[in-house]
XYZ file of N, CA and C in Angstrom:
624
model
N -22.508 1.406 6.127
C -21.701 0.824 5.059
C -20.231 0.790 5.466
N -19.545 -0.236 5.046
C -18.109 -0.344 5.303
C -17.349 0.545 4.325
N -16.440 1.326 4.857
C -15.608 2.212 4.039
C -14.148 1.813 4.228
N -13.416 1.756 3.128
C -11.998 1.421 3.187
C -11.187 2.497 2.490
N -10.228 3.071 3.216
C -9.287 4.038 2.664
C -7.892 3.410 2.672
N -7.283 3.341 1.513
C -5.912 2.849 1.391
C -5.000 4.022 1.066
N -3.963 4.213 1.862
C -3.052 5.344 1.713
C -1.648 4.806 1.468
N -1.050 5.226 0.357
C 0.324 4.812 0.102
C 1.289 5.649 0.948
N 2.376 5.040 1.361
C 3.396 5.736 2.151
C 4.066 6.840 1.328
N 4.802 7.714 1.997
C 5.576 8.743 1.315
C 6.794 8.152 0.633
N 7.499 9.007 -0.127
C 8.691 8.534 -0.835
C 9.661 7.865 0.144
N 10.185 6.710 -0.267
C 11.014 5.922 0.640
C 12.467 5.889 0.194
N 13.349 5.721 1.155
C 14.766 5.508 0.892
C 14.997 3.995 0.892
N 15.314 3.448 -0.265
C 15.528 2.001 -0.359
C 16.961 1.638 -0.716
N 17.805 2.644 -0.877
C 19.185 2.383 -1.279
C 20.143 3.253 -0.470
N 21.059 2.606 0.238
C 22.118 3.307 0.963
C 23.425 2.560 0.751
N 24.450 3.311 0.320
C 25.778 2.714 0.097
C 25.688 1.487 -0.810
N 24.781 1.549 -1.779
C 24.647 0.463 -2.747
C 23.826 -0.715 -2.281
N 23.318 -0.672 -1.042
C 22.553 -1.785 -0.471
C 21.064 -1.438 -0.459
N 20.241 -2.394 -0.879
C 18.790 -2.204 -0.941
C 18.155 -2.732 0.345
N 17.378 -1.868 0.996
C 16.702 -2.260 2.237
C 15.586 -1.256 2.518
N 14.843 -1.482 3.596
C 13.771 -0.568 3.998
C 14.339 0.432 4.997
N 14.797 1.576 4.483
C 15.426 2.572 5.334
C 14.458 3.664 5.779
N 13.195 3.499 5.507
C 12.213 4.494 5.929
C 12.043 5.605 4.902
N 11.444 6.701 5.340
C 11.121 7.803 4.446
C 12.332 8.679 4.152
N 12.363 9.226 2.961
C 13.311 10.287 2.640
C 12.800 11.593 3.241
N 13.597 12.652 3.148
C 13.121 13.967 3.601
C 11.889 14.377 2.803
N 11.897 14.074 1.510
C 10.736 14.380 0.682
C 9.536 13.566 1.131
N 9.746 12.298 1.463
C 8.658 11.455 1.935
C 8.043 11.967 3.221
N 8.877 12.464 4.125
C 8.371 13.059 5.369
C 7.520 14.280 5.059
N 7.998 15.134 4.135
C 7.239 16.330 3.753
C 5.903 15.952 3.130
N 5.888 14.899 2.302
C 4.645 14.453 1.692
C 3.652 13.971 2.750
N 4.154 13.200 3.707
C 3.285 12.699 4.778
C 2.725 13.852 5.614
N 3.526 14.868 5.846
C 3.046 16.023 6.606
C 1.987 16.794 5.829
N 2.150 16.874 4.511
C 1.131 17.513 3.669
C -0.202 16.769 3.783
N -0.133 15.447 3.732
C -1.359 14.651 3.863
C -1.959 14.828 5.250
N -1.118 14.791 6.279
C -1.605 14.994 7.647
C -2.349 16.318 7.771
N -1.761 17.381 7.256
C -2.389 18.700 7.359
C -3.719 18.728 6.615
N -3.758 18.066 5.460
C -5.012 18.004 4.701
C -6.092 17.285 5.503
N -5.737 16.130 6.093
C -6.733 15.347 6.818
C -7.204 16.055 8.087
N -6.298 16.745 8.751
C -6.683 17.517 9.937
C -7.638 18.633 9.551
N -7.340 19.326 8.445
C -8.157 20.455 8.017
C -9.517 20.013 7.483
N -9.530 18.953 6.676
C -10.769 18.556 5.993
C -11.647 17.621 6.808
N -11.041 16.818 7.661
C -11.805 15.830 8.409
C -12.457 14.786 7.516
N -11.895 14.576 6.325
C -12.561 13.725 5.334
C -12.468 12.235 5.626
N -11.504 11.822 6.450
C -11.422 10.414 6.836
C -11.684 10.311 8.337
N -12.883 9.902 8.667
C -13.252 9.697 10.064
C -13.230 8.194 10.332
N -12.036 7.663 10.425
C -11.874 6.218 10.530
C -12.109 5.723 11.955
N -12.756 4.581 12.041
C -12.922 3.910 13.336
C -11.648 3.207 13.744
N -10.848 2.838 12.767
C -9.586 2.156 13.055
C -8.557 2.558 12.011
N -7.321 2.768 12.468
C -6.186 3.057 11.601
C -5.213 1.895 11.687
N -4.861 1.363 10.531
C -3.951 0.225 10.437
C -2.763 0.631 9.569
N -1.601 0.065 9.864
C -0.426 0.340 9.031
C 0.365 -0.933 8.789
N 0.899 -1.053 7.586
C 1.944 -2.043 7.339
C 3.065 -1.819 8.347
N 3.707 -2.901 8.738
C 4.797 -2.783 9.711
C 6.127 -2.419 9.077
N 6.196 -2.330 7.748
C 7.423 -1.853 7.114
C 7.651 -0.398 7.508
N 8.924 -0.033 7.686
C 9.276 1.258 8.270
C 8.696 2.434 7.496
N 8.758 2.393 6.157
C 8.275 3.532 5.369
C 6.776 3.779 5.562
N 6.008 2.719 5.720
C 4.575 2.873 5.974
C 4.327 3.286 7.427
N 5.054 2.674 8.342
C 4.903 2.978 9.767
C 5.209 4.446 10.044
N 6.275 4.974 9.460
C 6.615 6.380 9.671
C 5.537 7.300 9.097
N 5.017 6.956 7.930
C 3.933 7.751 7.343
C 2.721 7.747 8.255
N 2.363 6.569 8.763
C 1.208 6.451 9.652
C 1.409 7.242 10.939
N 2.619 7.227 11.464
C 2.892 7.946 12.711
C 2.741 9.455 12.519
N 3.151 9.957 11.368
C 3.000 11.387 11.089
C 1.523 11.754 11.000
N 0.733 10.925 10.334
C -0.717 11.168 10.249
C -1.345 11.091 11.637
N -0.974 10.064 12.385
C -1.567 9.848 13.707
C -1.279 11.005 14.657
N -0.106 11.603 14.510
C 0.269 12.740 15.355
C -0.711 13.894 15.192
N -1.140 14.133 13.952
C -2.074 15.227 13.716
C -3.498 14.893 14.073
N -3.913 13.653 13.783
C -5.305 13.263 14.020
C -5.562 12.769 15.442
N -4.491 12.580 16.195
C -4.604 12.084 17.580
C -5.291 10.720 17.615
N -4.784 9.821 16.781
C -5.328 8.467 16.725
C -4.215 7.467 17.004
N -4.593 6.234 17.307
C -3.609 5.178 17.503
C -3.551 4.315 16.252
N -2.417 3.688 16.053
C -2.165 2.889 14.858
C -1.973 1.427 15.247
N -2.617 0.538 14.504
C -2.418 -0.898 14.664
C -1.481 -1.373 13.552
N -0.359 -1.968 13.919
C 0.563 -2.502 12.920
C 0.112 -3.895 12.484
N 0.143 -4.138 11.176
C -0.336 -5.407 10.634
C 0.636 -5.884 9.550
N 1.317 -6.990 9.816
C 2.303 -7.527 8.883
C 1.689 -7.919 7.539
N 0.407 -8.251 7.527
C -0.215 -8.746 6.299
C -0.393 -7.665 5.237
N -0.187 -6.409 5.600
C -0.284 -5.324 4.619
C 1.086 -4.809 4.185
N 2.120 -5.632 4.411
C 3.440 -5.311 3.898
C 3.453 -5.403 2.371
N 4.425 -4.719 1.767
C 4.653 -4.857 0.332
C 5.074 -6.299 0.023
N 5.113 -6.654 -1.264
C 5.548 -7.984 -1.681
C 6.902 -8.297 -1.049
N 6.998 -9.424 -0.365
C 8.170 -9.710 0.459
C 9.330 -10.241 -0.375
N 10.500 -9.596 -0.263
C 11.652 -9.986 -1.084
C 12.492 -11.108 -0.497
N 12.169 -11.547 0.720
C 12.930 -12.626 1.336
C 14.397 -12.283 1.472
N 15.248 -13.235 1.098
C 16.690 -13.059 1.269
C 17.308 -12.091 0.268
N 16.494 -11.552 -0.646
C 17.016 -10.521 -1.551
C 17.205 -9.194 -0.828
N 16.502 -9.017 0.293
C 16.657 -7.779 1.056
C 18.069 -7.705 1.629
N 18.703 -6.569 1.459
C 20.072 -6.400 1.929
C 21.122 -6.659 0.870
N 20.690 -7.059 -0.331
C 21.635 -7.242 -1.430
C 22.079 -5.899 -1.990
N 23.160 -5.930 -2.753
C 23.518 -4.704 -3.460
C 22.598 -4.559 -4.670
N 22.478 -3.333 -5.159
C 21.509 -3.026 -6.198
C 21.768 -3.808 -7.485
N 23.021 -3.970 -7.841
C 23.346 -4.665 -9.078
C 22.859 -6.115 -9.043
N 23.089 -6.799 -7.928
C 22.656 -8.191 -7.797
C 21.143 -8.296 -7.805
N 20.474 -7.355 -7.128
C 19.019 -7.384 -7.090
C 18.430 -7.116 -8.468
N 19.005 -6.183 -9.197
C 18.515 -5.903 -10.553
C 18.642 -7.135 -11.447
N 19.714 -7.882 -11.281
C 19.890 -9.110 -12.060
C 18.799 -10.127 -11.721
N 18.483 -10.262 -10.446
C 17.431 -11.189 -10.026
C 16.076 -10.762 -10.568
N 15.799 -9.468 -10.521
C 14.513 -8.970 -11.007
C 14.360 -9.214 -12.505
N 15.457 -9.106 -13.231
C 15.397 -9.369 -14.664
C 15.137 -10.842 -14.949
N 15.689 -11.712 -14.120
C 15.500 -13.156 -14.305
C 14.137 -13.644 -13.833
N 13.585 -12.951 -12.855
C 12.331 -13.409 -12.238
C 11.244 -12.333 -12.368
N 11.035 -11.873 -13.562
C 10.022 -10.846 -13.825
C 8.629 -11.446 -13.626
N 7.824 -10.919 -12.691
C 6.514 -11.522 -12.422
C 5.529 -11.404 -13.576
N 5.746 -10.483 -14.486
C 4.856 -10.408 -15.653
C 5.088 -11.589 -16.605
N 6.338 -12.035 -16.684
C 6.646 -13.174 -17.550
C 6.363 -14.501 -16.848
N 6.692 -14.566 -15.567
C 6.471 -15.790 -14.799
C 6.008 -15.420 -13.394
N 4.696 -15.301 -13.175
C 4.197 -14.859 -11.877
C 4.489 -15.821 -10.737
N 4.840 -17.072 -11.042
C 5.109 -18.052 -9.986
C 6.576 -18.088 -9.579
N 7.396 -17.277 -10.206
C 8.822 -17.253 -9.906
C 9.115 -16.311 -8.739
N 9.965 -16.734 -7.825
C 10.387 -15.909 -6.689
C 11.831 -15.472 -6.884
N 12.135 -14.248 -6.497
C 13.464 -13.711 -6.773
C 14.543 -14.275 -5.863
N 14.140 -14.833 -4.709
C 15.130 -15.323 -3.746
C 14.439 -16.259 -2.755
N 15.196 -17.054 -2.015
C 14.589 -17.865 -0.955
C 13.782 -17.003 0.019
N 12.626 -17.520 0.429
C 11.720 -16.855 1.366
C 10.987 -15.665 0.769
N 11.226 -15.379 -0.512
C 10.507 -14.293 -1.180
C 9.158 -14.809 -1.680
N 8.182 -13.894 -1.765
C 6.880 -14.245 -2.303
C 6.885 -14.165 -3.823
N 6.089 -14.995 -4.461
C 5.778 -14.761 -5.858
C 4.468 -13.983 -5.931
N 4.072 -13.611 -7.157
C 2.906 -12.737 -7.286
C 1.619 -13.363 -6.749
N 1.265 -14.610 -7.089
C 0.031 -15.180 -6.536
C 0.034 -15.252 -5.010
N 1.169 -15.543 -4.409
C 1.239 -15.575 -2.949
C 0.965 -14.198 -2.354
N 1.498 -13.177 -2.997
C 1.284 -11.801 -2.549
C -0.194 -11.424 -2.640
N -0.806 -11.711 -3.787
C -2.218 -11.387 -3.972
C -3.079 -12.137 -2.954
N -2.764 -13.403 -2.712
C -3.519 -14.199 -1.746
C -3.391 -13.620 -0.346
N -2.170 -13.231 0.025
C -1.980 -12.649 1.367
C -2.799 -11.392 1.553
N -2.712 -10.470 0.603
C -3.430 -9.202 0.733
C -4.942 -9.424 0.688
N -5.399 -10.274 -0.226
C -6.829 -10.547 -0.309
C -7.364 -11.168 0.968
N -6.616 -12.101 1.546
C -7.023 -12.728 2.802
C -7.061 -11.704 3.934
N -6.083 -10.800 3.963
C -6.040 -9.753 4.991
C -7.226 -8.807 4.850
N -7.559 -8.429 3.611
C -8.711 -7.555 3.402
C -9.996 -8.237 3.859
N -10.155 -9.504 3.507
C -11.350 -10.249 3.918
C -11.459 -10.303 5.441
N -10.331 -10.514 6.102
C -10.313 -10.533 7.568
C -10.732 -9.191 8.153
N -10.198 -8.126 7.600
C -10.518 -6.787 8.091
C -12.004 -6.476 7.904
N -12.560 -6.867 6.764
C -13.967 -6.570 6.497
C -14.893 -7.308 7.471
N -14.542 -8.524 7.839
C -15.347 -9.258 8.818
C -15.187 -8.659 10.211
N -13.972 -8.264 10.526
C -13.697 -7.735 11.865
C -14.320 -6.361 12.078
N -14.371 -5.556 11.011
C -14.849 -4.179 11.140
C -16.045 -3.916 10.215
N -16.928 -4.870 10.117
C -18.114 -4.733 9.279
C -18.905 -3.482 9.657
N -19.249 -2.662 8.653
C -20.044 -1.455 8.890
C -19.242 -0.276 9.404
N -17.925 -0.411 9.499
C -17.085 0.664 10.030
C -16.215 1.264 8.925
N -15.508 2.318 9.278
C -14.572 2.955 8.353
C -13.155 2.599 8.765
N -12.402 2.037 7.809
C -11.047 1.556 8.071
C -10.074 2.290 7.160
N -8.989 2.788 7.731
C -7.917 3.425 6.950
C -6.648 2.600 7.129
N -6.007 2.266 6.004
C -4.799 1.439 6.039
C -3.675 2.162 5.305
N -2.575 2.416 5.995
C -1.385 2.992 5.377
C -0.535 1.827 4.881
N -0.286 1.795 3.581
C 0.323 0.585 3.018
C 1.232 0.938 1.838
N 1.195 0.139 0.790
C 2.159 0.211 -0.299
C 1.459 0.178 -1.646
N 2.185 0.611 -2.686
C 1.614 0.601 -4.012
C 1.168 -0.783 -4.445
N 1.968 -1.805 -4.118
C 1.610 -3.164 -4.485
C 0.347 -3.648 -3.793
N 0.156 -3.254 -2.549
C -1.063 -3.621 -1.814
C -2.283 -2.989 -2.481
N -2.148 -1.748 -2.907
C -3.254 -1.080 -3.593
C -3.518 -1.754 -4.934
N -2.463 -2.169 -5.648
C -2.647 -2.954 -6.870
C -3.483 -4.197 -6.577
N -3.126 -4.895 -5.510
C -3.843 -6.127 -5.143
C -5.299 -5.863 -4.796
N -5.593 -4.678 -4.273
C -6.990 -4.381 -3.939
C -7.852 -4.369 -5.197
N -7.287 -3.929 -6.321
C -8.041 -3.954 -7.574
C -8.295 -5.386 -8.015
N -7.305 -6.259 -7.875
C -7.517 -7.664 -8.219
C -8.573 -8.278 -7.315
N -8.569 -7.924 -6.047
C -9.524 -8.456 -5.081
C -10.946 -8.007 -5.409
N -11.154 -6.709 -5.549
C -12.510 -6.191 -5.728
C -13.072 -6.470 -7.124
N -12.209 -6.467 -8.134
C -12.675 -6.712 -9.497
C -12.698 -8.192 -9.857
N -12.235 -9.050 -8.939
C -12.253 -10.478 -9.182
C -11.337 -10.903 -10.318
N -10.167 -10.247 -10.431
C -9.238 -10.567 -11.503
C -8.451 -11.836 -11.184
N -7.892 -12.430 -12.196
C -7.099 -13.644 -12.054
C -5.881 -13.375 -11.169
N -5.816 -14.061 -10.047
C -4.711 -13.849 -9.105
C -3.426 -14.524 -9.553
N -3.490 -15.359 -10.590
C -2.311 -16.095 -11.044
C -1.469 -15.321 -12.045
N -1.875 -14.099 -12.364
C -1.078 -13.266 -13.254
C -1.242 -11.805 -12.866
N -0.261 -10.993 -13.233
C -0.346 -9.568 -12.949
C -1.392 -8.936 -13.872
N -2.049 -7.856 -13.420
C -3.052 -7.209 -14.270
C -2.440 -6.731 -15.578
N -3.226 -6.762 -16.631
C -2.774 -6.277 -17.934
C -2.586 -4.755 -17.913
N -3.327 -4.087 -17.038
C -3.255 -2.633 -16.916
C -2.308 -2.282 -15.770
N -1.390 -1.355 -16.007
C -0.463 -0.943 -14.967
C -1.033 0.180 -14.112
N -0.550 0.283 -12.894
C -0.967 1.341 -11.975
C 0.236 2.219 -11.648
N -0.028 3.477 -11.390
C 1.032 4.384 -10.940
C 0.474 5.166 -9.760
N 0.539 4.535 -8.606
C -0.041 5.112 -7.390
C 0.936 6.102 -6.767
N 0.502 7.350 -6.642
C 1.374 8.404 -6.116
C 1.622 8.220 -4.619
N 2.762 8.702 -4.165
C 3.071 8.677 -2.746
C 2.036 9.484 -1.965
N 1.612 8.948 -0.860
C 0.612 9.512 0.079
C -0.745 9.745 -0.570
N -1.003 9.096 -1.706
C -2.328 9.243 -2.326
C -3.353 8.386 -1.595
N -4.620 8.748 -1.789
C -5.737 8.072 -1.139
C -6.547 7.301 -2.177
N -6.837 6.047 -1.867
C -7.763 5.228 -2.651
C -8.925 4.864 -1.737
N -10.148 5.056 -2.218
C -11.335 4.878 -1.380
C -12.275 3.857 -2.003
N -12.554 2.793 -1.260
C -13.539 1.779 -1.640
C -14.718 1.839 -0.668
N -15.927 1.606 -1.172
C -17.122 1.674 -0.332
C -18.024 0.479 -0.609
N -18.510 -0.158 0.443
C -19.452 -1.264 0.309
C -20.867 -0.702 0.283
N -21.582 -0.972 -0.790
C -22.913 -0.408 -0.985
C -23.985 -1.267 -0.304
N -25.218 -0.771 -0.311
C -26.313 -1.468 0.368
C -26.603 -2.831 -0.241
N -26.301 -3.002 -1.532
C -26.530 -4.296 -2.186
C -25.348 -5.248 -2.016
N -24.417 -4.905 -1.100
C -23.265 -5.732 -0.755
C -22.137 -5.694 -1.791
N -22.286 -4.917 -2.857
C -21.201 -4.776 -3.826
C -20.264 -3.656 -3.381
N -19.024 -3.725 -3.873
C -18.034 -2.705 -3.563
C -17.879 -1.752 -4.735
N -17.729 -0.473 -4.437
C -17.534 0.545 -5.465
C -16.235 1.294 -5.203
N -15.552 1.624 -6.287
C -14.361 2.469 -6.193
C -14.813 3.921 -6.220
N -14.616 4.628 -5.125
C -15.023 6.030 -5.023
C -13.963 6.942 -5.630
N -12.701 6.654 -5.325
C -11.621 7.441 -5.921
C -10.320 6.667 -5.826
N -9.421 7.014 -6.739
C -8.100 6.397 -6.771
C -7.049 7.473 -7.015
N -5.921 7.344 -6.326
C -4.754 8.205 -6.570
C -5.011 9.678 -6.258
N -5.771 9.941 -5.225
C -6.066 11.313 -4.819
C -4.895 11.853 -3.999
N -4.055 12.649 -4.647
C -2.898 13.260 -3.981
C -2.927 14.768 -4.162
N -4.109 15.342 -4.131
C -4.219 16.778 -4.409
C -3.532 17.645 -3.358
N -3.247 17.073 -2.191
C -2.521 17.839 -1.167
C -1.089 18.145 -1.602
N -0.597 17.435 -2.634
C 0.757 17.665 -3.131
C 0.804 18.593 -4.336
N -0.338 18.902 -4.907
C -0.361 19.705 -6.113
C 0.154 21.126 -5.836
N 0.944 21.629 -6.773
C 1.443 22.977 -6.642
C 2.523 23.145 -5.596
N 3.050 22.044 -5.101
C 4.100 22.134 -4.089
C 5.352 21.429 -4.594
N 6.446 21.602 -3.869
C 7.718 20.990 -4.268
C 7.834 19.564 -3.788
N 6.776 19.002 -3.211
C 6.864 17.663 -2.631
C 6.081 16.641 -3.453
N 5.698 17.014 -4.696
C 4.881 16.100 -5.486
C 5.723 14.918 -5.975
N 6.956 15.153 -6.349
C 7.791 14.063 -6.861
C 8.982 13.833 -5.956
């Protein structure tokens, strides 16, 4: 059976000197990724045939920390990036907040916040197409992907067959470095085994 593990990156630094960008993990995010690494090394619960990571820095750094402990190699894949902000990346926070208020995807999913930015249906289509590609390429194998909260949101739309032209009515709150597990059953249907499993952070100072 094909097994898919989706892992959200650790806490990220997205704001420096008032500018919004992908600055990688915070110190807390690094600690969270190390907690997950130690859990996976100890438990052996993810025996993946292939490890894939979004090429965004925050996901790549999380994947590298995991790979260091598990002694695995990582394949970078642009298609598992978070929703792309286009030319909004590098703006100051105030300007970006104004754009987000004007182009709220819940009110208008076809609106893009800036040139070269994705709208919600484009994002869902990209992630769904990438998942379909991975399933054909690694049929019957176990795949682990280090990615983003939005990508995990899209996985629910993909597997549940939800309308890709609007955001889900139900909101998600995917914890940093949490594990989501999907499994393809013998009858070819997909089942959600678990969502938001971040128990490696419980009782520690790195949960938030």
